[in-house]
XYZ file of C-alpha atoms in Angstrom:
334
model
C 103.230 76.546 89.082
C 100.256 78.061 86.957
C 100.183 81.441 86.567
C 97.314 83.284 87.306
C 94.655 84.611 83.759
C 96.053 88.412 83.372
C 92.473 89.968 83.599
C 91.424 91.816 80.176
C 91.327 95.618 82.534
C 93.971 97.273 84.113
C 94.342 97.897 87.212
C 92.392 100.770 89.008
C 93.898 103.005 92.128
C 96.301 100.134 92.195
C 93.833 97.730 92.396
C 93.672 94.374 89.934
C 89.710 94.060 89.307
C 87.070 91.378 90.608
C 87.163 87.984 88.923
C 83.613 86.071 87.995
C 83.634 82.923 86.875
C 79.819 82.364 85.864
C 78.526 78.376 87.097
C 79.079 75.708 85.359
C 74.947 75.187 84.953
C 71.925 77.872 84.730
C 68.799 78.827 83.455
C 70.051 82.941 82.675
C 69.682 84.127 79.548
C 72.032 86.971 79.994
C 74.908 87.946 82.052
C 73.484 90.412 83.628
C 70.413 88.464 84.791
C 73.084 86.171 86.568
C 75.230 88.949 88.185
C 71.439 90.747 89.217
C 71.023 87.316 91.441
C 74.769 86.616 92.297
C 75.556 90.501 93.633
C 72.501 91.161 95.480
C 74.040 93.769 97.146
C 74.546 95.565 93.965
C 71.733 97.555 92.976
C 70.506 96.290 90.220
C 70.509 99.639 88.304
C 74.246 99.873 88.291
C 75.105 96.775 87.469
C 73.238 98.347 84.290
C 75.687 101.315 84.433
C 78.022 99.192 84.129
C 76.983 97.203 81.293
C 76.253 100.452 79.165
C 79.863 102.011 80.366
C 81.937 99.153 79.865
C 83.038 98.410 82.771
C 82.161 94.519 82.846
C 84.315 92.469 80.716
C 84.538 89.401 79.388
C 87.769 87.715 77.193
C 86.540 88.816 74.512
C 85.748 92.978 75.599
C 82.994 94.457 76.921
C 79.720 93.124 77.520
C 76.148 94.454 77.010
C 73.001 93.956 78.718
C 71.800 91.405 76.215
C 75.446 88.753 76.519
C 74.355 85.880 76.308
C 75.035 83.784 79.261
C 77.257 80.775 78.555
C 78.696 78.363 81.439
C 82.108 77.919 83.205
C 83.182 81.887 81.568
C 84.026 84.804 83.404
C 83.894 88.470 83.331
C 85.759 91.055 85.035
C 84.849 93.831 86.755
C 86.079 96.375 89.574
C 84.314 96.813 92.599
C 82.852 100.193 93.765
C 85.225 101.502 96.725
C 83.808 102.679 99.976
C 84.325 105.743 101.658
C 87.368 105.394 103.438
C 88.770 107.837 105.843
C 92.673 108.488 105.004
C 94.988 107.236 107.199
C 96.790 109.798 108.323
C 100.196 108.270 108.882
C 103.396 107.730 106.306
C 104.717 104.212 105.160
C 108.997 103.820 105.967
C 110.292 101.563 103.816
C 113.606 100.156 105.416
C 114.655 98.323 102.554
C 114.168 98.249 98.827
C 115.924 96.297 95.533
C 114.457 94.670 92.167
C 113.362 91.553 94.659
C 112.523 92.462 98.038
C 110.877 95.939 99.656
C 110.603 95.885 103.410
C 107.871 98.272 104.525
C 107.330 99.794 108.502
C 103.707 99.868 108.655
C 102.233 102.500 111.102
C 99.281 101.702 113.363
C 96.087 101.573 111.222
C 96.741 100.412 107.829
C 96.090 97.445 106.725
C 97.926 94.862 105.109
C 95.996 94.234 102.268
C 92.494 94.988 100.944
C 89.679 93.598 102.760
C 86.470 94.695 104.019
C 86.114 98.585 103.879
C 90.052 99.222 104.609
C 90.831 100.293 100.683
C 92.532 102.084 98.994
C 93.987 102.691 102.988
C 96.009 99.701 103.537
C 99.836 99.359 103.333
C 99.929 97.466 99.084
C 97.624 99.810 97.671
C 99.516 103.241 98.757
C 102.428 101.217 98.102
C 101.702 100.125 94.109
C 100.721 103.984 94.050
C 103.035 106.326 95.932
C 106.225 103.933 94.360
C 104.804 103.021 90.139
C 104.847 99.210 91.486
C 101.912 97.457 90.176
C 103.202 93.962 90.566
C 103.872 94.371 94.247
C 102.559 91.305 96.435
C 102.771 90.455 100.551
C 104.811 87.477 101.480
C 103.039 88.005 104.724
C 100.250 89.880 106.748
C 100.430 92.316 109.650
C 97.173 92.830 112.038
C 95.873 96.640 111.406
C 96.641 97.682 114.517
C 100.084 96.770 114.780
C 102.859 98.388 113.497
C 106.133 97.613 112.141
C 108.197 95.690 108.977
C 105.824 94.157 106.428
C 107.363 91.914 103.589
C 106.609 92.565 100.088
C 107.813 90.710 96.857
C 108.296 93.348 93.757
C 108.355 90.107 91.545
C 105.594 88.569 91.954
C 107.064 85.056 90.298
C 109.490 84.539 93.423
C 106.442 85.136 95.893
C 105.785 81.841 96.458
C 109.915 80.949 97.630
C 109.461 83.885 100.318
C 106.108 83.311 101.419
C 107.652 79.550 102.228
C 109.831 81.078 104.826
C 107.019 82.067 106.650
C 105.077 78.635 105.711
C 107.614 77.055 107.560
C 108.577 78.795 110.464
C 111.986 80.110 109.443
C 111.281 83.716 110.093
C 112.899 85.166 113.174
C 110.641 87.669 114.012
C 111.023 89.738 117.036
C 107.853 92.412 118.151
C 107.888 94.960 120.492
C 104.998 95.563 123.350
C 104.176 97.479 126.292
C 102.332 96.345 129.102
C 101.695 96.377 133.186
C 104.232 95.859 135.000
C 103.601 92.738 136.877
C 106.781 92.250 139.671
C 105.636 88.926 140.682
C 105.279 87.754 136.831
C 108.313 85.504 136.151
C 109.988 86.415 133.456
C 111.705 85.192 130.464
C 109.762 81.870 130.417
C 107.419 80.373 126.741
C 103.406 80.836 126.900
C 102.178 77.754 125.017
C 97.958 77.162 124.404
C 95.795 76.289 121.741
C 93.939 78.964 119.540
C 91.144 79.257 117.761
C 89.443 81.633 115.683
C 85.941 81.229 114.074
C 84.878 82.577 111.016
C 82.797 85.968 111.893
C 83.800 85.808 114.797
C 86.445 89.396 115.366
C 88.344 87.651 118.402
C 90.387 84.295 118.869
C 90.267 82.178 121.793
C 92.550 79.935 124.149
C 90.748 76.713 124.308
C 91.571 73.301 126.069
C 93.577 70.911 123.713
C 97.200 70.441 122.410
C 98.773 73.556 121.843
C 99.454 75.348 118.232
C 100.700 78.707 119.430
C 104.311 80.019 121.309
C 105.689 82.437 122.563
C 109.062 83.674 124.359
C 108.152 86.335 126.288
C 111.037 88.654 127.622
C 111.215 92.327 130.085
C 113.165 94.176 128.367
C 112.581 97.411 131.279
C 110.411 98.194 133.152
C 109.477 101.922 135.028
C 106.498 103.727 136.264
C 104.865 100.425 136.184
C 104.582 99.821 132.262
C 107.217 97.122 130.897
C 108.093 97.071 128.108
C 108.368 93.534 127.208
C 110.664 91.546 124.181
C 107.616 88.729 121.955
C 109.433 86.286 120.055
C 106.415 84.495 118.175
C 107.497 80.724 117.200
C 103.780 80.170 115.428
C 101.561 82.270 113.504
C 98.382 82.228 114.911
C 95.283 85.001 114.902
C 96.267 87.437 117.693
C 98.664 84.865 119.351
C 100.691 87.799 120.826
C 98.102 89.731 122.195
C 96.310 86.187 123.828
C 99.555 85.551 125.100
C 100.026 88.696 127.044
C 95.892 88.899 128.013
C 97.090 85.405 129.126
C 99.394 86.646 131.568
C 97.745 89.217 133.327
C 98.788 92.208 131.075
C 97.757 92.759 128.386
C 99.089 95.038 125.580
C 98.205 98.902 126.244
C 95.461 99.952 123.562
C 94.237 96.741 122.774
C 90.473 96.474 121.980
C 90.232 93.021 122.162
C 91.987 91.472 124.780
C 90.494 90.724 127.696
C 87.126 92.389 126.497
C 86.233 93.864 122.938
C 85.512 97.930 122.586
C 83.943 99.590 119.790
C 86.614 101.947 118.870
C 85.202 104.010 115.514
C 87.249 103.058 112.727
C 88.148 106.855 112.664
C 90.095 107.259 115.782
C 93.572 107.474 115.480
C 93.608 107.592 119.484
C 95.332 105.275 121.558
C 97.178 102.610 119.516
C 97.664 99.137 120.161
C 101.107 99.310 121.679
C 103.152 96.273 119.537
C 105.681 96.513 117.047
C 107.308 94.979 115.169
C 110.207 95.275 115.248
C 112.483 92.366 113.893
C 113.126 90.061 110.688
C 115.552 88.148 110.087
C 115.957 84.784 107.201
C 118.122 83.123 104.667
C 117.457 84.667 101.316
C 115.847 82.323 99.466
C 116.939 82.784 96.508
C 120.972 84.570 97.140
C 121.585 82.524 100.254
C 122.260 85.551 101.698
C 121.736 86.530 106.011
C 119.051 89.110 105.600
C 118.006 91.357 108.738
C 115.852 94.429 108.742
C 115.297 96.260 111.626
C 111.962 98.874 112.592
C 112.499 102.539 112.694
C 109.602 102.854 114.987
C 109.083 103.165 118.698
C 106.747 102.957 121.182
C 104.858 106.009 122.415
C 103.491 104.873 125.762
C 107.305 103.631 126.631
C 108.407 106.817 125.795
C 105.475 109.834 125.435
C 102.717 107.847 128.042
C 100.906 110.851 128.789
C 100.729 111.512 125.319
C 99.803 108.173 124.325
C 96.592 108.560 126.880
C 95.347 111.833 126.341
C 96.076 111.654 121.664
C 92.337 110.406 120.405
C 90.746 111.365 116.848
C 89.348 114.583 117.972
C 92.409 115.859 119.095
C 94.387 114.547 116.277
C 95.590 117.766 113.570
C 97.107 115.832 110.758
C 100.683 116.263 112.303
C 102.748 113.286 113.407
C 101.837 110.951 116.461
C 104.937 110.952 118.746
C 106.491 106.432 117.385
C 104.707 106.653 113.879
C 107.817 107.965 111.831
C 107.648 109.506 108.479
C 108.617 108.584 105.045
C 112.479 107.878 104.375
C 114.292 107.099 101.950
C 115.163 103.394 101.326
C 117.532 101.594 103.366
C 119.116 98.829 103.523
C 119.682 96.549 107.129
C 120.960 93.826 106.048
C 123.797 92.651 108.077
C-alpha cells in the first residue's frame, strides 16, 4: 500500500495540516495569487498574514508572498478553527492495546473533524487526551448516536480493520427507545432502498432494489415505550432511524425523521435514543474473536421524565443520565 506523504508541518490540536496541491496548469505568478483565487472564503489579508508568519509551507519550508507558482507542487497549512461549544460529556475507553482502541462515544460528539465540528470530535479529543497523535478511526458513528467506535492505534493496520466493515464482517447491535405499538409484529427484518443526496441533511427511502437491511426486535416495553434491539446487516446513512420511522415508531429524540427540526448545535437536551451497544468480529491480525460492549444506557428508558426535561438551558455541567464518565481501559474480549 502506498503511504501518504508525511506533512512538513506538525499536528496542531491533534490535527494534521491541510494539503493543497497546485494545478498542473495556470498563469499565476505567485503561490499567493493562486491561494487568493483558490480560497475565496479566506480573506486575502489572512493569507498574507500566514505567509508573513511562516504558516504556509512547501517541502522546502515556509514560503513567502513572493514565492513563485510551481505547477503540480503542493503547500501545507493549518486551517483556522471555527468557534465550537464544548460537548460537556466524557468519552469512555472500554479497550486499549498497542493496535486497537475502542471508545464509548457520548451523544452530540462527532467521530471525526468535519464542517463546524473540529476540536469537539472523538478523534481529536482522544489524540490529545491519550497522547496518540496517529490514532485513526476504522469506521464512523453519527454525531447524534452514542456508543462504540473502533479506532486503530497503528495507522499501518487501519486497512485490515476497515475491510471488516466494508465486508460486513462486523456484528453490530444497537439499542433504541421508541413508542411501543402493540399491533406491530416483531421481530422482523426491514428491507428498503435508501439514498442520500449531497448537500441534503436527511436520507430517504425510494422504490427499487433494497440496499439496506435491518433486523428489529422488541426487548421490553412499559408505560408506552419500547426498548428495541437493532441489528443492521448493511450500513447506509441513517439506516436505523429510517427503518424505525418506516414502522411508525421513530426513535425518540430524532430531529430528522419523520420531519427535520432545527435544533441549535449547543442544545444538549433530549439526545437521540440510539446506542451502538456492541461490536463483534474475528480479529484480522490475531484471528481471535473479539467482542466489545458499551457501558452506556439510554436515558429515556431509565429516566423518561429526566430525558424529556433536560435542555441546553437546564444543563449545569454535571453528567446527564446515560452519559457515563470516563473509565480506565478495560477489555471485554471473550
